[in-house]
Coordinates of C-alpha atoms and ligand atoms in Angstrom, one line a residue:
Chain A
M3 CA 73.4 190.4 33.5
A4 CA 72.3 193.8 32.2
C5 CA 73.2 197.0 34.1
D6 CA 69.7 197.9 35.1
L7 CA 69.4 194.6 37.0
W8 CA 72.6 195.5 38.9
T9 CA 71.3 199.1 39.5
A10 CA 68.3 197.6 41.3
K11 CA 70.6 196.0 43.8
L12 CA 72.9 199.0 44.3
D13 CA 70.9 200.4 47.3
A14 CA 71.1 197.2 49.2
Y15 CA 74.7 196.9 48.2
V16 CA 75.8 200.2 49.6
D17 CA 73.7 199.6 52.7
G18 CA 75.6 196.3 53.3
E19 CA 72.4 194.3 52.9
L20 CA 73.2 192.1 50.0
S21 CA 74.1 188.4 50.6
S22 CA 77.9 187.9 50.3
L23 CA 77.4 186.0 47.1
D24 CA 75.4 188.8 45.5
A25 CA 77.8 191.4 46.8
A26 CA 80.7 189.6 45.4
S27 CA 79.3 189.3 41.9
L28 CA 78.1 192.9 42.0
A29 CA 81.6 194.0 43.1
Q30 CA 82.9 192.0 40.2
H31 CA 80.6 194.0 37.9
L32 CA 81.6 197.3 39.4
R33 CA 85.2 196.6 38.6
Q34 CA 84.4 196.4 34.9
C35 CA 81.5 198.9 34.5
A36 CA 82.3 202.6 34.8
G37 CA 78.6 203.5 34.7
C38 CA 77.5 201.3 37.6
S39 CA 80.6 202.2 39.7
A40 CA 79.9 205.9 39.2
D41 CA 76.3 205.2 40.3
A42 CA 77.5 203.3 43.4
L43 CA 80.0 206.0 44.3
E44 CA 77.3 208.6 44.0
R45 CA 75.0 206.6 46.4
V46 CA 77.8 206.2 48.9
Q47 CA 78.4 210.0 48.8
M48 CA 74.8 210.6 49.3
K49 CA 74.8 208.3 52.3
R50 CA 77.8 210.1 53.8
A51 CA 76.3 213.5 53.2
V52 CA 73.1 212.5 55.0
A53 CA 75.0 210.9 57.8
V54 CA 77.0 214.1 58.4
A55 CA 74.1 216.5 57.9
G56 CA 71.8 214.3 60.0
K57 CA 73.9 214.6 63.2
R58 CA 72.6 217.9 64.0
Y59 CA 70.8 218.4 67.3
Q60 CA 72.5 218.2 70.7
P61 CA 70.4 217.8 73.8
S62 CA 70.9 220.1 76.7
A63 CA 72.7 219.0 79.9
Q64 CA 69.6 219.9 81.9
L65 CA 67.5 217.4 79.9
R66 CA 70.0 214.6 80.5
E67 CA 70.0 215.4 84.2
K68 CA 66.2 215.4 84.3
I69 CA 66.0 212.0 82.6
Q70 CA 68.7 210.5 84.8
Q71 CA 66.9 211.7 87.9
S72 CA 63.6 210.4 86.8
L73 CA 65.2 206.9 86.3
V74 CA 66.9 207.1 89.7
K75 CA 63.7 208.2 91.5
R76 CA 61.8 205.2 90.0
G77 CA 64.7 203.0 91.1
R78 CA 64.2 204.0 94.7
H79 CA 60.5 203.3 94.6
E80 CA 61.3 199.8 93.5
G81 CA 59.4 197.0 95.2
S82 CA 60.8 195.0 98.1
W83 CA 64.2 193.3 97.8
V84 CA 62.6 189.9 97.8
W85 CA 61.4 190.0 94.2
K86 CA 64.9 191.0 93.1
I87 CA 66.3 187.8 94.5
V88 CA 63.5 185.7 93.1
A89 CA 63.7 187.3 89.8
L90 CA 67.5 187.2 89.6
P91 CA 68.1 184.3 87.2
A92 CA 65.6 185.6 84.6
T93 CA 67.0 189.1 85.0
L94 CA 70.5 187.9 84.5
V95 CA 69.7 186.1 81.4
L96 CA 67.9 189.1 80.0
V97 CA 70.7 191.5 80.8
L98 CA 73.3 189.1 79.5
S99 CA 71.6 188.4 76.2
L100 CA 70.9 192.1 75.7
A101 CA 74.5 193.0 76.5
V102 CA 75.6 190.4 74.0
S103 CA 73.4 191.6 71.2
L104 CA 74.2 195.2 71.8
Y105 CA 77.9 194.3 71.9
V106 CA 77.7 192.5 68.6
D107 CA 75.8 195.4 67.0
H108 CA 78.4 197.7 68.4
E109 CA 81.3 195.6 67.0
K110 CA 79.7 195.4 63.6
T111 CA 79.3 199.2 63.2
L112 CA 82.7 199.8 64.7
R113 CA 84.2 197.5 62.2
Q114 CA 82.2 199.0 59.3
R115 CA 83.3 202.5 60.5
V116 CA 87.0 201.6 60.6
Y117 CA 86.9 199.9 57.2
S118 CA 84.9 202.6 55.5
E119 CA 87.4 205.2 57.0
L120 CA 90.3 203.2 55.5
T121 CA 88.6 202.7 52.1
D122 CA 87.9 206.5 52.1
L123 CA 91.6 207.2 52.9
H124 CA 92.6 204.8 50.1
V125 CA 90.3 206.4 47.5
A126 CA 91.1 210.0 48.6
T127 CA 94.8 209.4 48.6
L128 CA 94.8 207.9 45.1
A129 CA 92.6 210.7 43.8
S130 CA 94.9 213.5 45.2
A131 CA 97.5 215.2 43.1
S132 CA 100.4 213.9 45.1
P133 CA 99.3 210.6 46.7
V134 CA 102.6 209.9 48.4
D135 CA 105.1 212.1 50.2
V136 CA 108.0 209.8 49.7
I137 CA 108.2 208.4 46.2
S138 CA 110.4 205.3 46.0
T139 CA 110.2 201.7 44.9
D140 CA 113.0 201.0 47.4
R141 CA 111.9 199.8 50.8
H142 CA 115.2 200.9 52.2
T143 CA 114.3 204.5 51.3
V144 CA 110.7 204.4 52.4
K145 CA 111.2 202.8 55.8
P146 CA 113.7 205.4 57.2
W147 CA 111.6 208.2 55.8
F148 CA 109.0 207.5 58.5
Q149 CA 111.5 207.8 61.3
G150 CA 110.6 210.6 63.7
K151 CA 107.3 211.0 61.9
I152 CA 105.5 208.1 63.5
P153 CA 106.0 206.5 67.0
F154 CA 107.1 203.0 65.8
S155 CA 109.0 201.3 63.1
F156 CA 108.2 198.4 60.8
N157 CA 109.7 196.1 58.2
L158 CA 108.7 195.9 54.6
P159 CA 109.1 192.8 52.4
E160 CA 111.4 192.2 49.5
L161 CA 109.2 192.2 46.3
Q162 CA 111.6 190.9 43.7
G163 CA 110.0 188.0 41.8
T164 CA 106.4 189.1 42.8
D165 CA 103.9 191.2 40.8
F166 CA 103.8 193.9 43.5
T167 CA 105.8 197.1 43.4
L168 CA 106.2 199.7 46.1
V169 CA 105.1 203.2 45.0
G170 CA 105.8 205.2 48.1
G171 CA 104.3 206.3 51.4
R172 CA 102.8 209.0 53.6
V173 CA 101.8 209.6 57.2
S174 CA 98.1 208.9 57.9
Y175 CA 95.8 209.0 60.9
L176 CA 93.3 206.6 62.2
A177 CA 91.3 207.8 65.2
Q178 CA 93.9 210.5 65.8
S179 CA 96.8 208.1 66.0
P180 CA 99.6 208.4 63.4
G181 CA 100.6 205.6 61.2
A182 CA 102.2 204.7 57.9
H183 CA 100.2 204.5 54.7
L184 CA 102.1 202.7 52.0
I185 CA 101.0 202.3 48.4
Y186 CA 101.8 199.3 46.3
R187 CA 101.0 198.7 42.7
F188 CA 99.7 195.4 41.4
R189 CA 99.2 195.2 37.6
Q190 CA 96.8 198.1 37.0
H191 CA 95.7 198.5 40.6
E192 CA 96.9 200.4 43.6
I193 CA 96.8 198.7 47.0
S194 CA 97.0 200.6 50.3
V195 CA 98.8 199.2 53.3
F196 CA 98.1 200.9 56.6
I197 CA 100.1 200.3 59.7
Y198 CA 99.2 201.6 63.1
Q199 CA 100.0 200.8 66.7
D200 CA 97.6 198.1 67.9
R201 CA 95.8 199.8 70.8
G202 CA 93.9 196.7 71.7
D203 CA 90.6 198.6 71.7
A204 CA 88.9 199.7 68.6
T205 CA 91.2 197.9 66.2
A206 CA 91.4 194.6 68.1
A207 CA 87.8 193.9 67.3
L208 CA 88.5 193.5 63.6
A209 CA 88.4 190.1 62.2
S210 CA 91.3 188.8 60.3
A211 CA 89.3 187.3 57.4
P212 CA 89.3 189.4 54.2
V213 CA 86.1 191.5 54.0
S214 CA 84.6 192.9 50.9
M215 CA 83.3 196.4 51.2
L216 CA 82.0 198.1 48.0
S217 CA 84.5 197.1 45.4
F218 CA 87.3 196.9 48.0
T219 CA 88.8 194.0 49.8
V220 CA 90.2 194.6 53.3
E221 CA 92.4 192.3 55.2
S222 CA 93.7 193.0 58.7
W223 CA 95.9 191.4 61.3
T224 CA 98.2 192.3 64.2
K225 CA 101.8 191.4 64.6
N226 CA 104.4 192.6 67.1
G227 CA 102.1 195.2 68.5
L228 CA 101.2 196.7 65.1
R229 CA 97.9 196.6 63.4
Y230 CA 98.0 196.1 59.6
F231 CA 95.3 196.8 57.1
V232 CA 95.5 196.0 53.4
V233 CA 92.9 197.7 51.2
G234 CA 92.5 197.4 47.4
D235 CA 90.1 196.8 44.5
V236 CA 91.8 193.6 43.6
G237 CA 90.7 190.0 44.4
A238 CA 90.9 188.5 47.9
Q239 CA 93.7 186.2 46.8
D240 CA 95.9 189.1 45.6
I241 CA 95.3 191.0 48.9
E242 CA 96.2 187.9 50.7
G243 CA 99.4 187.5 48.6
L244 CA 100.6 191.0 49.6
S245 CA 99.5 190.4 53.2
K246 CA 101.5 187.2 53.4
L247 CA 104.6 189.0 52.2
L248 CA 104.1 191.8 54.8
R249 CA 103.4 189.3 57.6
D250 CA 106.6 187.4 56.8
A251 CA 108.6 190.6 56.7
G252 CA 107.1 192.1 59.9
Chain B
M9 CA 50.4 202.6 89.3
E10 CA 51.7 199.4 90.9
V11 CA 55.2 198.4 90.1
P12 CA 55.1 194.9 88.5
D13 CA 57.0 192.4 90.4
Q14 CA 58.9 190.8 87.6
R15 CA 60.4 194.1 86.5
V16 CA 64.1 194.3 85.9
P17 CA 65.8 196.7 88.4
A18 CA 65.9 200.3 87.1
A19 CA 69.7 200.4 87.1
T20 CA 69.6 197.9 84.2
F21 CA 67.2 199.9 82.2
E22 CA 69.3 203.0 82.8
E23 CA 72.4 201.3 81.6
L24 CA 70.8 200.2 78.4
A25 CA 68.8 203.3 77.7
L26 CA 71.0 206.2 78.7
P27 CA 73.6 205.6 76.1
L28 CA 70.9 206.2 73.5
F29 CA 70.0 209.6 74.9
E30 CA 71.8 211.8 72.3
Q31 CA 70.7 209.7 69.3
L32 CA 67.1 209.7 70.5
Y33 CA 67.2 213.4 71.0
N34 CA 68.6 214.1 67.6
F35 CA 65.9 211.9 66.0
A36 CA 63.2 213.6 68.1
H37 CA 64.3 217.1 67.1
W38 CA 64.4 216.1 63.4
L39 CA 60.9 214.8 63.7
A40 CA 59.4 217.6 65.7
Q41 CA 61.5 220.4 64.2
D42 CA 61.4 222.1 67.6
A43 CA 63.7 221.9 70.6
S44 CA 61.2 222.0 73.4
E45 CA 58.9 219.5 71.7
A46 CA 61.8 217.2 71.2
E47 CA 62.6 217.4 74.9
D48 CA 59.1 216.5 75.8
L49 CA 59.2 213.6 73.3
V50 CA 62.5 212.2 74.8
Q51 CA 61.2 212.5 78.4
E52 CA 58.0 210.8 77.5
T53 CA 59.9 208.1 75.6
Y54 CA 62.0 207.3 78.6
A55 CA 59.0 207.2 81.0
K56 CA 57.0 204.9 78.7
A57 CA 60.0 202.6 78.0
L58 CA 60.8 202.3 81.7
R59 CA 57.2 201.3 82.5
A60 CA 57.1 198.9 79.6
F61 CA 60.5 197.4 80.1
S62 CA 59.1 194.3 81.8
G63 CA 57.3 193.5 78.7
F64 CA 60.3 193.9 76.6
Q65 CA 60.8 190.7 74.6
L66 CA 64.0 188.7 74.8
G67 CA 65.8 188.7 71.5
T68 CA 64.3 192.0 70.5
N69 CA 66.6 194.8 69.6
F70 CA 66.6 197.3 72.4
R71 CA 67.6 200.3 70.4
A72 CA 64.9 199.6 67.7
W73 CA 62.4 199.3 70.6
M74 CA 63.4 202.7 72.0
F75 CA 63.2 204.4 68.7
R76 CA 59.8 202.8 68.0
I77 CA 58.4 204.2 71.3
L78 CA 59.8 207.6 70.5
R79 CA 58.3 207.5 67.0
N80 CA 54.9 206.4 68.2
T81 CA 55.0 209.1 70.8
F82 CA 55.7 211.6 68.1
L83 CA 53.1 210.3 65.7
T84 CA 50.4 210.6 68.3
S85 CA 51.5 214.2 69.3
R86 CA 49.8 217.2 67.7
T87 CA 52.7 217.9 65.4
G88 CA 53.0 214.3 64.5
L89 CA 49.4 214.0 63.5
K90 CA 49.6 217.1 61.4
S91 CA 52.8 216.1 59.7
T92 CA 51.7 212.6 58.6
S93 CA 48.3 213.6 57.2
A94 CA 49.8 216.2 55.0
S95 CA 52.6 214.1 53.6
E96 CA 50.9 211.2 51.8
D97 CA 50.4 213.0 48.5
E98 CA 53.5 215.0 48.6
V99 CA 55.5 211.8 48.9
E100 CA 54.5 210.5 45.5
T101 CA 55.0 213.8 43.7
I102 CA 58.4 214.4 45.0
A103 CA 59.6 210.9 44.3
S104 CA 58.4 210.8 40.7
T105 CA 60.3 213.9 39.6
A106 CA 63.7 212.6 40.6
P107 CA 66.4 212.9 38.0
N108 CA 69.2 210.5 37.2
P109 CA 72.2 210.2 39.5
E110 CA 74.7 213.0 39.1
T111 CA 78.0 212.6 40.9
V112 CA 78.8 216.3 40.7
L113 CA 75.7 217.0 42.7
L114 CA 77.2 216.0 46.0
E115 CA 80.6 217.4 45.4
R116 CA 78.9 220.8 45.3
A117 CA 76.5 220.2 48.1
D118 CA 77.3 221.6 51.5
R119 CA 76.0 220.4 54.8
E120 CA 73.5 223.2 55.1
M121 CA 71.9 222.4 51.8
V122 CA 71.5 218.7 52.7
R123 CA 70.0 219.7 56.1
Q124 CA 67.6 222.0 54.4
A125 CA 66.5 219.3 52.0
L126 CA 66.1 216.8 54.8
T127 CA 63.9 219.2 56.7
E128 CA 61.7 219.7 53.7
L129 CA 61.2 216.0 53.1
P130 CA 57.9 214.5 54.4
V131 CA 58.2 212.7 57.7
P132 CA 58.1 209.1 56.3
F133 CA 61.1 209.9 54.1
R134 CA 63.0 212.0 56.6
E135 CA 62.7 209.4 59.3
I136 CA 63.8 206.4 57.2
L137 CA 66.8 208.2 55.9
L138 CA 67.8 209.2 59.4
L139 CA 67.5 205.7 60.7
C140 CA 69.4 204.2 57.8
E141 CA 72.2 206.8 57.4
V142 CA 72.6 208.5 60.7
E143 CA 71.7 205.6 63.1
E144 CA 73.2 203.0 60.6
M145 CA 70.4 200.6 61.3
S146 CA 70.0 197.5 59.3
Y147 CA 66.8 197.0 57.2
E148 CA 65.6 194.5 59.9
E149 CA 66.0 197.1 62.7
I150 CA 64.3 199.8 60.6
S151 CA 61.4 197.4 60.0
Q152 CA 61.1 197.0 63.7
V153 CA 61.1 200.7 64.4
L154 CA 58.6 201.6 61.7
V155 CA 56.6 198.4 62.1
I156 CA 56.6 197.6 58.4
P157 CA 58.0 194.6 56.4
V158 CA 61.6 194.6 55.2
G159 CA 60.4 194.8 51.6
T160 CA 58.6 198.1 52.4
V161 CA 61.7 199.4 54.1
M162 CA 63.6 198.9 50.9
S163 CA 61.0 200.5 48.6
R164 CA 60.4 203.4 50.9
L165 CA 64.2 204.0 51.3
H166 CA 64.5 204.0 47.6
R167 CA 61.8 206.6 47.2
A168 CA 63.2 208.6 50.0
R169 CA 66.6 208.8 48.4
K170 CA 65.0 209.8 45.0
A171 CA 63.0 212.5 46.8
L172 CA 66.0 213.9 48.6
R173 CA 67.9 214.0 45.3
A174 CA 65.1 215.8 43.6
L175 CA 65.0 218.4 46.3
M176 CA 68.8 218.9 46.2
V177 CA 68.8 219.3 42.4
E178 CA 66.0 221.9 42.8
K179 CA 68.2 223.8 45.3
F180 CA 71.1 223.8 42.9
E181 CA 69.1 225.1 40.1
G182 CA 67.8 227.8 42.4
A183 CA 71.3 228.7 43.6
P184 CA 73.4 231.3 41.9
H185 CA 76.0 230.0 39.5
G186 CA 79.4 229.1 40.9
V187 CA 78.1 227.9 44.2
Ligands
LIG328 ZN1 77.0 198.2 34.8

């Protein structure tokens, strides 16, 4: 397929609106085509820039109060208590289904937000002059380096006989909580492994199935109170390969 | 006005609608470009939505519904009527002069510049970009807010992005070198 046919789909792609089949083949193309991937990156940057710039106006506390009061006032003028009981089942259904759909929306954006934050971290780290603060292929050097820097410890897998090598690590933050960011190399690709304490809130909502975002695959799971994320621009089976090694070690 | 009997208790409406308060205000201010007008818009939106809540359809997206009410309120306001009549021609001109993507563009763009460009965009472009990028709405939700088909959402979004880019390039060219 020619590049201009892909270009036509890039907007829908960066907006997360392509079917998973289309998204997968486009991701495949982005991995091989510098032109299209630069284009995609530029669109993502534009989205981010607008998202940041667009959060601009804060309402006053007085306005909030005014609106809150207007709602309460109407509440008091509500009809008799009888209709409330009569209408209860319908009301309950409405409220429940609304709550569910709002919850699902919320979960979806939450997950997108966490994943895009992690892919950002992954890209930004690799693009920086010194991606890692501890450089070592030896897990016995990397693991103790984190002692005293983050509030937990973790185990790293033995990589002998696999295609993965450890590059090093650094401290990273997700929603203000410190964690470990490890970088692995797989053939010509870098893969990031993020480990944070599982706080059961934001991170718990994340599905364990690998998810493709832009040209990245993300896999996530929890083990022994820790939340793991594996992010890289390699295929899902390779992400899964490293994930399995980590799960077995942890 | 009589309170319809089948209405859901106000507490429920409050629980659903109040969390949207800040987003609605931000959107209103972007549309109206004026704080006190934005306040009026938000107040009117809540009043209208509360009255209409009994007619709210099951399975409809509540957030899209609130934004739709806000937007319709704006469009029928004096500022809204003015803004939409003027923008139809502008829209085409801006979009057709858009240059090719340039990655360097955004690396040099600061937030103020993006804000300025957004402010200058005609309302149909400004609002669709805000719904998509700031509110992170899906195409389906946007189509519900703007009451247009999803296909139109896609083409308008595409033109809005080109227009924004064109404005930003213009600003860079106007800016002194080294900025
Ligand atoms: Zn290409």
